[in-house]
Amino acid sequence: MLRPAPLPSDVESLQRLVREQQAQLLSRDVLIEQLKLQLARLKKMKFGRSSEQLDAQIAQLEFSLEELEANAAATAPLKTPASELATKPARKPLPDHLRREPQVHQPSTGSCNCPECGGKLRALGEDSSEVLEYVPEHWKVIKHVRPKYSCSACQKIVQANAPSRPIERSYAGPGLLAHILVSKYCDHLPYYRQSQIYARDGVELDRSTLADWGGAASALLDPLLQGLEDYVMAAQKLHADDTPIPVLAPGTGKTKSGRLWAYLRDDRPAGSTDPPAVLFRYSPDRKGERPREHLKHFRGILQADAYGGFNGLYDREHEPLIEAACWAHVRRKYFEIYDSTASPIAFEALERIGALYKIEDEIRGKLADERTAVRQGRAAPLLKELYDWLRATVRKVSKKSAIASAIGYTLSLWMALTRYADDGSIEIDNNPVERELRAVALGRKNYLFAGSDAGGERAAAFYSLIGTAKLCGLDPEAYLRHVLVHIAEHPINRIEELLPWNVVLAARAAPSLAA
């Protein structure tokens, strides 16, 4: 650590030094605020979009902020003046579910006699404060012992059956497997980095070993994934979206762009008590035949963006799907125009769309019939006014302008955009499924899949189970541990008992599974 330079001895030099340091502190604070503003703008630009360049900028800004704020904390005075304490917001209490470890600090002179007069001390009360501490995770080896017994009369040997293991002839326990899988697909740690972390604890687990365990666990969980797919496709309404993922192209050493599709069943905003669930599917490309294959057994309303590959589902011969579009995508187009040009037309469009969202904030969680009644009474007139204004405005602007393109996009989807006003089960936008895809966006920054399309399919399986567990309020690691303990010997015709929402019900008697 560098030693501080000696302070000047004269008052004038000291005053000049103080003024210089105050200027440096002010400059640092201004820089922090500027970086926070820039970060907020980048996150708005990134909302709903997939941009590796923006991801990198955001990560770099967050790192810069961490360093600046850490420096600020390092140079802060050891004791905070009382005047500053009064202005700080109240601190949240530490979580109740954490185990408390009391440490009693007795007076250095003892708790029996007064250090002043030697009189006997009596208990008066106590002062207490709490400190949050972290205890590193620990490893353990479970040694399964099966005693053998021999009958003295008939010589029969009696011994318990060997306990089943999630992966045959593997020493990986269910808790370890769950931790490895959640670390990769939820916490975004690729296998090689996990291997390095475990090595620091003196546990040597090669990356190839972890990858083998991940593949074996995927095969073990396949029946459960089929049950999840059946449940999702039985919905009356689905949200759908997709995102690119990098996959190693075989034999080239280069990457190609695969695709991960997300199909979300979640009707809780419309007052439904049906459990939410998300299904991810992988494909090596973005051809329209991919979603058509994924959704061939689905019947109902599909809420998605305007991707042309979905169009074949809305006009298929047998039971075509009902299209519901996304107002968030529309709003984003006007925001981008306003953000870059300060267009008053774009601003007015944002204001009008914002009024629709205010209504949704008030009725979120209400039953579908109630939502329909409110939308018919309040949103429908606003939609009619917005439609008339868009039709009139588009005639006044250049046909080649960005605002004309945004208006054209809005009007071309008008029937699908306004369908939500007539059906309370439909959402105003497709944001619920976009939130599910954020985990994929974080993961693809940290690792490639297993070097093949099979790796993408495994990722889709684990994202499905982990995402659904989180939607159902479960800790995904505790959920996977529970499943891996039981699935090997669980009857295949009762596999639905291991789906996340059924484990949620059982968790009332086993709180350790709850999130």
Coordinates of C-alpha atoms in Angstrom, one line a residue:
M1 CA 0.0 0.0 0.0
L2 CA 1.3 3.5 -0.9
R3 CA 2.1 5.7 2.0
P4 CA 0.5 9.2 2.0
A5 CA 2.7 12.1 1.2
P6 CA 3.7 14.3 4.2
L7 CA 1.4 17.2 4.8
P8 CA 2.8 20.8 4.4
S9 CA 3.4 22.6 7.6
D10 CA 2.1 26.1 6.7
V11 CA -1.5 27.1 6.8
E12 CA -1.7 28.5 3.2
S13 CA -0.4 25.3 1.7
L14 CA -2.8 23.2 3.8
Q15 CA -5.7 25.3 2.6
R16 CA -4.6 24.9 -1.0
L17 CA -4.3 21.1 -0.5
V18 CA -7.8 20.9 1.0
R19 CA -9.3 22.9 -1.9
E20 CA -7.6 20.6 -4.5
Q21 CA -8.9 17.5 -2.7
Q22 CA -12.4 19.0 -2.5
A23 CA -12.3 19.6 -6.3
Q24 CA -11.1 16.1 -6.9
L25 CA -13.9 14.7 -4.8
L26 CA -16.5 16.8 -6.5
S27 CA -15.1 15.7 -9.9
R28 CA -15.3 12.1 -8.8
D29 CA -18.9 12.5 -7.7
V30 CA -19.9 14.1 -10.9
L31 CA -18.2 11.3 -12.9
I32 CA -20.2 8.7 -10.8
E33 CA -23.5 10.5 -11.6
Q34 CA -22.6 10.8 -15.3
L35 CA -21.8 7.1 -15.5
K36 CA -25.0 6.2 -13.7
L37 CA -27.0 8.3 -16.2
Q38 CA -25.2 6.7 -19.1
L39 CA -25.7 3.2 -17.7
A40 CA -29.4 3.9 -17.2
R41 CA -29.7 5.1 -20.9
L42 CA -27.9 2.0 -22.1
K43 CA -30.2 -0.3 -20.2
K44 CA -33.2 1.5 -21.7
M45 CA -31.7 1.0 -25.1
K46 CA -31.0 -2.7 -24.4
F47 CA -34.6 -3.3 -23.0
G48 CA -36.1 -6.1 -25.2
R49 CA -33.1 -6.2 -27.6
S50 CA -30.2 -8.5 -28.0
S51 CA -27.0 -6.5 -28.5
E52 CA -23.6 -7.9 -27.5
Q53 CA -22.1 -4.5 -28.0
L54 CA -24.5 -2.9 -25.5
D55 CA -24.0 -5.8 -23.1
A56 CA -20.2 -5.1 -23.1
Q57 CA -20.7 -1.4 -22.6
I58 CA -23.1 -2.0 -19.7
A59 CA -20.7 -4.5 -18.1
Q60 CA -17.8 -2.1 -18.5
L61 CA -19.8 0.8 -17.0
E62 CA -20.9 -1.3 -14.1
F63 CA -17.3 -2.3 -13.4
S64 CA -16.2 1.4 -13.6
L65 CA -18.9 2.3 -11.1
E66 CA -17.9 -0.5 -8.8
E67 CA -14.3 0.8 -8.8
L68 CA -15.2 4.4 -8.3
E69 CA -17.7 3.7 -5.5
A70 CA -15.2 1.3 -3.9
N71 CA -12.6 4.1 -4.0
A72 CA -15.1 6.5 -2.5
A73 CA -15.8 4.0 0.3
A74 CA -12.1 3.5 0.9
T75 CA -11.5 7.2 1.3
A76 CA -14.5 7.9 3.4
P77 CA -13.9 8.9 7.1
L78 CA -13.8 6.1 9.6
K79 CA -16.6 7.7 11.6
T80 CA -19.7 9.3 9.9
P81 CA -20.7 12.6 11.4
A82 CA -24.0 12.6 13.2
S83 CA -25.4 15.2 10.7
E84 CA -24.9 12.8 7.8
L85 CA -26.4 9.8 9.7
A86 CA -29.6 11.7 10.1
T87 CA -30.0 12.0 6.3
K88 CA -29.3 8.4 5.4
P89 CA -32.4 6.1 4.7
A90 CA -33.3 3.5 7.3
R91 CA -31.5 0.2 6.7
K92 CA -33.5 -2.9 5.9
P93 CA -33.6 -5.5 8.7
L94 CA -31.6 -8.7 8.1
P95 CA -33.7 -11.7 6.9
D96 CA -35.5 -13.5 9.7
H97 CA -34.9 -17.0 8.2
L98 CA -31.1 -16.7 8.7
R99 CA -29.8 -18.6 11.7
R100 CA -28.7 -16.3 14.6
E101 CA -25.4 -17.2 16.3
P102 CA -25.3 -15.2 19.6
Q103 CA -21.9 -14.0 20.8
V104 CA -22.1 -12.6 24.4
H105 CA -19.5 -10.0 25.2
Q106 CA -19.1 -9.7 29.0
P107 CA -17.3 -6.7 30.6
S108 CA -13.5 -7.1 30.6
T109 CA -13.6 -6.9 34.4
G110 CA -16.2 -9.7 34.7
S111 CA -19.9 -9.9 35.3
C112 CA -19.9 -10.5 39.0
N113 CA -18.3 -7.5 40.8
C114 CA -18.3 -3.8 40.2
P115 CA -14.9 -2.6 39.0
E116 CA -15.4 0.7 41.0
C117 CA -16.5 -0.5 44.4
G118 CA -16.4 -4.3 44.3
G119 CA -20.2 -4.6 44.9
K120 CA -22.2 -7.4 43.4
L121 CA -23.6 -6.7 39.9
R122 CA -27.2 -7.5 38.9
A123 CA -28.6 -7.8 35.4
L124 CA -30.0 -4.6 34.1
G125 CA -30.7 -5.4 30.4
E126 CA -28.7 -5.7 27.3
D127 CA -27.9 -3.9 24.0
S128 CA -27.7 -5.9 20.8
S129 CA -26.7 -5.4 17.2
E130 CA -26.5 -7.7 14.2
V131 CA -23.7 -8.3 11.7
L132 CA -24.2 -10.2 8.5
E133 CA -21.5 -12.8 8.0
Y134 CA -20.7 -15.3 5.3
V135 CA -19.5 -18.9 6.0
P136 CA -18.0 -20.6 3.0
E137 CA -19.8 -23.7 1.7
H138 CA -18.2 -26.9 2.7
W139 CA -17.8 -30.3 1.1
K140 CA -18.5 -33.7 2.7
V141 CA -18.3 -37.3 1.7
I142 CA -21.2 -39.5 2.6
K143 CA -20.1 -43.0 3.3
H144 CA -22.9 -45.5 2.8
V145 CA -22.4 -48.5 5.1
R146 CA -24.5 -51.7 4.7
P147 CA -23.9 -54.2 7.4
K148 CA -24.3 -57.9 6.5
Y149 CA -26.1 -60.4 8.8
S150 CA -26.1 -64.1 8.6
C151 CA -29.0 -66.2 10.0
S152 CA -27.6 -68.7 12.6
A153 CA -30.4 -71.2 11.7
C154 CA -30.5 -71.2 7.9
Q155 CA -27.3 -69.3 7.1
K156 CA -29.3 -66.7 5.0
I157 CA -27.4 -63.5 4.4
V158 CA -29.4 -60.3 5.1
Q159 CA -28.3 -56.9 3.9
A160 CA -30.0 -53.7 2.8
N161 CA -30.1 -52.8 -0.9
A162 CA -27.6 -50.3 -2.1
P163 CA -29.0 -46.8 -2.2
S164 CA -29.7 -45.6 -5.7
R165 CA -27.6 -42.9 -7.3
P166 CA -28.8 -40.2 -9.7
I167 CA -26.0 -41.3 -12.2
E168 CA -25.1 -44.9 -12.3
R169 CA -21.5 -45.7 -11.2
S170 CA -20.9 -42.0 -10.4
Y171 CA -19.8 -40.6 -7.0
A172 CA -21.8 -37.4 -7.6
G173 CA -24.5 -36.9 -5.1
P174 CA -27.8 -35.2 -5.9
G175 CA -26.9 -32.1 -4.0
L176 CA -23.6 -31.7 -5.9
L177 CA -25.3 -32.3 -9.3
A178 CA -28.0 -29.7 -8.5
H179 CA -25.3 -27.2 -7.5
I180 CA -23.3 -27.8 -10.6
L181 CA -26.4 -27.4 -12.9
V182 CA -27.7 -24.3 -11.1
S183 CA -24.2 -22.7 -11.1
K184 CA -24.1 -23.0 -14.9
Y185 CA -27.7 -22.4 -16.0
C186 CA -28.8 -20.0 -13.3
D187 CA -25.7 -18.4 -12.0
H188 CA -23.9 -18.4 -15.5
L189 CA -20.7 -20.1 -14.4
P190 CA -19.3 -22.4 -17.2
Y191 CA -17.9 -25.8 -16.2
Y192 CA -14.2 -24.8 -16.5
R193 CA -14.7 -21.9 -14.1
Q194 CA -16.5 -24.2 -11.6
S195 CA -13.7 -26.6 -11.9
Q196 CA -11.2 -23.8 -10.9
I197 CA -13.4 -22.8 -7.9
Y198 CA -13.7 -26.4 -6.6
A199 CA -9.9 -26.9 -7.0
R200 CA -9.4 -24.0 -4.5
D201 CA -11.2 -26.2 -2.0
G202 CA -8.9 -29.1 -2.8
V203 CA -11.6 -31.0 -4.8
E204 CA -10.3 -31.9 -8.3
L205 CA -13.2 -32.1 -10.7
D206 CA -12.2 -31.8 -14.4
R207 CA -14.3 -29.8 -16.7
S208 CA -15.0 -32.9 -18.8
T209 CA -16.3 -34.7 -15.7
L210 CA -18.7 -31.9 -15.0
A211 CA -19.8 -31.9 -18.6
D212 CA -20.4 -35.7 -18.5
W213 CA -22.5 -35.3 -15.3
G214 CA -24.5 -32.5 -17.0
G215 CA -25.3 -34.7 -20.0
A216 CA -26.3 -37.7 -17.8
A217 CA -28.5 -35.5 -15.6
S218 CA -30.2 -34.2 -18.7
A219 CA -31.1 -37.7 -19.9
L220 CA -32.4 -38.5 -16.4
L221 CA -34.7 -35.5 -16.3
D222 CA -36.1 -36.0 -19.8
P223 CA -39.4 -37.6 -18.7
L224 CA -40.0 -34.6 -16.4
L225 CA -39.4 -32.2 -19.3
Q226 CA -42.0 -34.1 -21.3
G227 CA -44.5 -33.6 -18.5
L228 CA -43.7 -29.9 -18.4
E229 CA -44.1 -29.5 -22.2
D230 CA -47.6 -31.2 -22.0
Y231 CA -48.7 -28.8 -19.3
V232 CA -47.4 -25.7 -21.2
M233 CA -49.0 -26.7 -24.5
A234 CA -52.4 -27.3 -22.7
A235 CA -52.7 -23.6 -22.0
Q236 CA -55.3 -21.4 -23.6
K237 CA -52.8 -18.6 -24.1
L238 CA -49.0 -18.6 -24.5
H239 CA -46.3 -15.9 -24.7
A240 CA -43.6 -16.6 -27.2
D241 CA -40.2 -15.1 -28.0
D242 CA -36.8 -16.2 -29.1
T243 CA -33.1 -15.1 -28.7
P244 CA -29.9 -16.0 -30.4
I245 CA -27.3 -18.2 -28.7
P246 CA -23.7 -18.9 -29.8
V247 CA -22.9 -22.6 -30.6
L248 CA -19.6 -24.1 -31.8
A249 CA -19.9 -25.2 -35.4
P250 CA -18.6 -28.8 -35.7
G251 CA -15.2 -29.1 -37.4
T252 CA -14.7 -25.4 -38.0
G253 CA -13.6 -24.0 -34.6
K254 CA -16.0 -21.1 -35.3
T255 CA -19.4 -20.2 -33.8
K256 CA -22.7 -20.3 -35.4
S257 CA -25.9 -18.7 -34.2
G258 CA -28.5 -21.1 -32.9
R259 CA -31.8 -20.1 -31.5
L260 CA -33.6 -20.5 -28.1
W261 CA -37.4 -20.2 -28.1
A262 CA -39.3 -19.5 -24.9
Y263 CA -43.0 -20.4 -24.5
L264 CA -44.5 -19.1 -21.3
R265 CA -47.8 -20.1 -19.6
D266 CA -48.6 -17.5 -16.9
D267 CA -52.1 -16.3 -16.3
R268 CA -51.6 -14.9 -12.8
P269 CA -52.0 -11.3 -14.0
A270 CA -55.5 -12.2 -15.0
G271 CA -56.3 -13.7 -11.6
S272 CA -55.7 -17.3 -12.5
T273 CA -54.5 -19.8 -9.9
D274 CA -53.0 -22.1 -12.5
P275 CA -49.3 -22.6 -11.8
P276 CA -46.9 -20.7 -14.2
A277 CA -44.4 -22.6 -16.3
V278 CA -41.9 -21.8 -19.1
L279 CA -40.7 -24.2 -21.8
F280 CA -37.5 -23.5 -23.8
R281 CA -36.8 -25.2 -27.1
Y282 CA -33.6 -25.1 -29.1
S283 CA -33.2 -24.9 -32.9
P284 CA -30.1 -24.5 -35.1
D285 CA -31.7 -21.6 -37.0
R286 CA -34.7 -19.2 -37.0
K287 CA -36.7 -20.7 -39.8
G288 CA -40.5 -20.4 -39.5
E289 CA -40.8 -24.2 -39.4
R290 CA -39.3 -24.2 -36.0
P291 CA -42.1 -22.5 -34.0
R292 CA -44.6 -24.3 -36.2
E293 CA -43.2 -27.6 -35.1
H294 CA -43.0 -26.5 -31.4
L295 CA -46.6 -25.3 -31.4
K296 CA -48.2 -28.0 -33.6
H297 CA -50.3 -29.3 -30.6
F298 CA -51.1 -25.9 -29.1
R299 CA -54.6 -24.3 -29.6
G300 CA -55.4 -20.8 -28.4
I301 CA -54.0 -17.3 -28.2
L302 CA -50.3 -16.7 -29.1
Q303 CA -48.9 -13.4 -27.8
A304 CA -45.6 -12.6 -29.6
D305 CA -43.8 -10.0 -31.6
A306 CA -44.2 -9.5 -35.3
Y307 CA -41.7 -12.1 -36.4
G308 CA -42.8 -13.4 -39.7
G309 CA -42.1 -17.0 -38.7
F310 CA -45.2 -17.0 -36.5
N311 CA -47.5 -16.0 -39.4
G312 CA -47.9 -19.6 -40.5
L313 CA -49.5 -20.3 -37.2
Y314 CA -52.2 -17.7 -37.6
D315 CA -53.4 -19.0 -41.0
R316 CA -52.8 -22.7 -40.7
E317 CA -55.6 -24.9 -42.0
H318 CA -56.3 -26.8 -38.8
E319 CA -57.3 -24.6 -35.8
P320 CA -55.2 -21.5 -36.5
L321 CA -53.9 -19.6 -33.5
I322 CA -55.3 -16.3 -32.4
E323 CA -52.7 -13.5 -32.7
A324 CA -52.1 -11.0 -29.9
A325 CA -49.4 -8.4 -30.5
C326 CA -47.1 -6.5 -28.1
W327 CA -47.5 -2.9 -27.2
A328 CA -44.0 -2.8 -25.7
H329 CA -42.4 -3.4 -29.1
V330 CA -44.5 -0.5 -30.5
R331 CA -43.6 1.8 -27.7
R332 CA -39.9 1.0 -28.1
K333 CA -40.0 2.2 -31.7
Y334 CA -41.4 5.6 -30.7
F335 CA -39.0 5.8 -27.7
E336 CA -35.9 5.3 -30.0
I337 CA -37.1 8.1 -32.3
Y338 CA -37.8 10.5 -29.5
D339 CA -34.5 9.6 -27.7
S340 CA -32.5 10.4 -30.9
T341 CA -34.5 13.3 -32.4
A342 CA -36.8 14.7 -29.6
S343 CA -39.7 14.3 -32.1
P344 CA -42.9 15.9 -30.7
I345 CA -44.9 13.3 -32.6
A346 CA -43.0 10.4 -31.0
F347 CA -43.5 12.1 -27.6
E348 CA -47.2 12.3 -28.1
A349 CA -47.4 8.7 -29.2
L350 CA -45.5 7.7 -26.0
E351 CA -47.9 9.8 -23.9
R352 CA -50.9 8.1 -25.4
I353 CA -49.5 4.6 -25.0
G354 CA -48.4 5.4 -21.5
A355 CA -52.1 6.2 -20.6
L356 CA -53.0 2.6 -21.7
Y357 CA -50.3 1.2 -19.4
K358 CA -51.6 3.2 -16.4
I359 CA -54.9 1.4 -16.8
E360 CA -53.1 -2.0 -16.8
D361 CA -51.2 -1.1 -13.6
E362 CA -54.6 -0.7 -11.8
I363 CA -56.1 -4.0 -13.0
R364 CA -53.1 -6.4 -12.9
G365 CA -54.1 -9.5 -10.9
K366 CA -57.9 -8.9 -11.3
L367 CA -60.1 -11.6 -12.8
A368 CA -60.3 -11.7 -16.6
D369 CA -64.0 -10.5 -16.8
E370 CA -63.2 -7.5 -14.6
R371 CA -60.2 -6.6 -16.7
T372 CA -62.3 -6.8 -19.9
A373 CA -65.0 -4.5 -18.4
V374 CA -62.4 -1.9 -17.3
R375 CA -60.6 -2.0 -20.7
Q376 CA -63.9 -1.7 -22.6
G377 CA -64.9 1.3 -20.6
R378 CA -61.5 3.1 -20.4
A379 CA -58.9 1.7 -22.8
A380 CA -61.2 1.2 -25.8
P381 CA -62.0 5.0 -26.2
L382 CA -58.2 5.8 -25.9
L383 CA -57.4 3.2 -28.5
K384 CA -60.0 4.7 -30.9
E385 CA -58.5 8.2 -30.4
L386 CA -55.0 6.8 -30.9
Y387 CA -56.0 5.1 -34.1
D388 CA -57.6 8.3 -35.5
W389 CA -54.5 10.4 -34.5
L390 CA -52.1 7.9 -36.1
R391 CA -54.1 7.9 -39.4
A392 CA -54.2 11.6 -39.5
T393 CA -50.5 12.1 -38.5
V394 CA -49.1 9.6 -41.1
R395 CA -50.5 11.7 -43.9
K396 CA -48.5 14.8 -42.7
V397 CA -45.1 13.2 -42.5
S398 CA -42.6 12.0 -45.1
K399 CA -43.3 8.5 -46.1
K400 CA -39.6 7.7 -45.8
S401 CA -39.2 9.1 -42.3
A402 CA -38.7 6.9 -39.2
I403 CA -41.9 8.2 -37.6
A404 CA -43.9 7.1 -40.7
S405 CA -42.3 3.7 -40.4
A406 CA -43.2 3.4 -36.7
I407 CA -46.8 4.5 -37.4
G408 CA -47.0 2.0 -40.3
Y409 CA -45.8 -0.8 -38.0
T410 CA -48.4 0.1 -35.5
L411 CA -51.3 0.3 -37.9
S412 CA -50.3 -3.0 -39.6
L413 CA -50.7 -4.8 -36.3
W414 CA -53.8 -2.9 -35.1
M415 CA -56.2 -5.8 -34.8
A416 CA -53.7 -7.9 -32.9
L417 CA -52.6 -4.9 -30.8
T418 CA -56.1 -4.1 -29.7
R419 CA -57.3 -7.7 -29.1
Y420 CA -56.4 -7.4 -25.4
A421 CA -59.1 -4.8 -24.9
D422 CA -61.8 -7.4 -25.7
D423 CA -60.2 -10.3 -23.8
G424 CA -59.1 -9.9 -20.2
S425 CA -56.9 -13.0 -20.3
I426 CA -54.6 -11.3 -22.8
E427 CA -51.7 -9.0 -21.6
I428 CA -51.0 -5.6 -23.1
D429 CA -47.5 -6.7 -24.0
N430 CA -45.1 -9.7 -24.3
N431 CA -42.8 -8.6 -21.5
P432 CA -43.4 -11.6 -19.2
V433 CA -41.6 -14.0 -21.6
E434 CA -38.9 -11.4 -22.4
R435 CA -38.1 -11.5 -18.6
E436 CA -37.6 -15.3 -18.9
L437 CA -35.1 -14.8 -21.7
R438 CA -32.9 -12.5 -19.7
A439 CA -31.2 -15.5 -18.0
V440 CA -30.2 -16.7 -21.5
A441 CA -28.7 -13.2 -22.3
L442 CA -26.6 -13.4 -19.2
G443 CA -25.5 -16.9 -19.8
R444 CA -24.4 -16.4 -23.4
K445 CA -22.0 -13.7 -22.3
N446 CA -20.2 -16.2 -20.1
Y447 CA -20.0 -19.4 -22.1
L448 CA -20.7 -21.3 -25.3
F449 CA -22.8 -24.4 -25.2
A450 CA -21.3 -27.8 -25.4
G451 CA -19.9 -27.3 -28.9
S452 CA -22.9 -28.8 -30.7
D453 CA -26.7 -28.5 -31.2
A454 CA -27.1 -31.2 -28.5
G455 CA -25.6 -28.7 -26.0
G456 CA -28.3 -26.2 -27.0
E457 CA -31.0 -28.8 -26.4
R458 CA -29.6 -29.6 -22.9
A459 CA -29.5 -25.9 -22.1
A460 CA -33.1 -25.6 -23.1
A461 CA -34.1 -28.4 -20.8
F462 CA -32.3 -27.0 -17.8
Y463 CA -33.6 -23.5 -18.5
S464 CA -37.1 -24.9 -18.6
L465 CA -36.9 -26.6 -15.2
I466 CA -35.0 -23.9 -13.5
G467 CA -37.1 -21.1 -14.9
T468 CA -40.4 -22.9 -13.9
A469 CA -39.1 -23.6 -10.4
K470 CA -38.3 -19.9 -10.0
L471 CA -41.8 -18.9 -11.3
C472 CA -43.3 -21.2 -8.7
G473 CA -41.4 -19.6 -5.9
L474 CA -38.8 -22.4 -5.4
D475 CA -35.1 -22.2 -4.9
P476 CA -34.0 -23.9 -8.1
E477 CA -31.1 -25.7 -6.5
A478 CA -33.3 -27.1 -3.7
Y479 CA -35.8 -28.2 -6.3
L480 CA -33.3 -30.0 -8.5
R481 CA -31.8 -31.7 -5.5
H482 CA -35.3 -32.9 -4.5
V483 CA -35.9 -34.2 -8.0
L484 CA -32.5 -35.9 -8.4
V485 CA -33.0 -37.7 -5.0
H486 CA -36.3 -39.2 -6.1
I487 CA -36.6 -39.4 -9.9
A488 CA -34.5 -42.6 -10.5
E489 CA -37.0 -44.7 -8.5
H490 CA -40.1 -42.6 -9.1
P491 CA -42.9 -44.3 -11.1
I492 CA -42.9 -43.0 -14.7
N493 CA -46.7 -42.8 -14.7
R494 CA -46.6 -40.4 -11.7
I495 CA -43.9 -38.1 -13.0
E496 CA -46.1 -35.1 -12.7
E497 CA -45.6 -35.3 -8.9
L498 CA -42.1 -34.0 -9.4
L499 CA -43.1 -30.9 -11.5
P500 CA -42.3 -27.7 -9.7
W501 CA -45.8 -26.6 -8.8
N502 CA -46.5 -30.0 -7.1
V503 CA -43.3 -29.7 -5.2
V504 CA -44.5 -26.3 -4.1
L505 CA -47.6 -27.9 -2.5
A506 CA -45.4 -30.4 -0.8
A507 CA -43.0 -27.7 0.4
R508 CA -45.6 -26.5 2.9
A509 CA -44.5 -29.5 5.0
A510 CA -40.9 -29.1 4.0
P511 CA -39.9 -25.4 4.2
S512 CA -36.4 -26.1 3.0
L513 CA -37.6 -26.4 -0.5
A514 CA -39.1 -22.9 -0.5
A515 CA -37.3 -20.0 -2.2

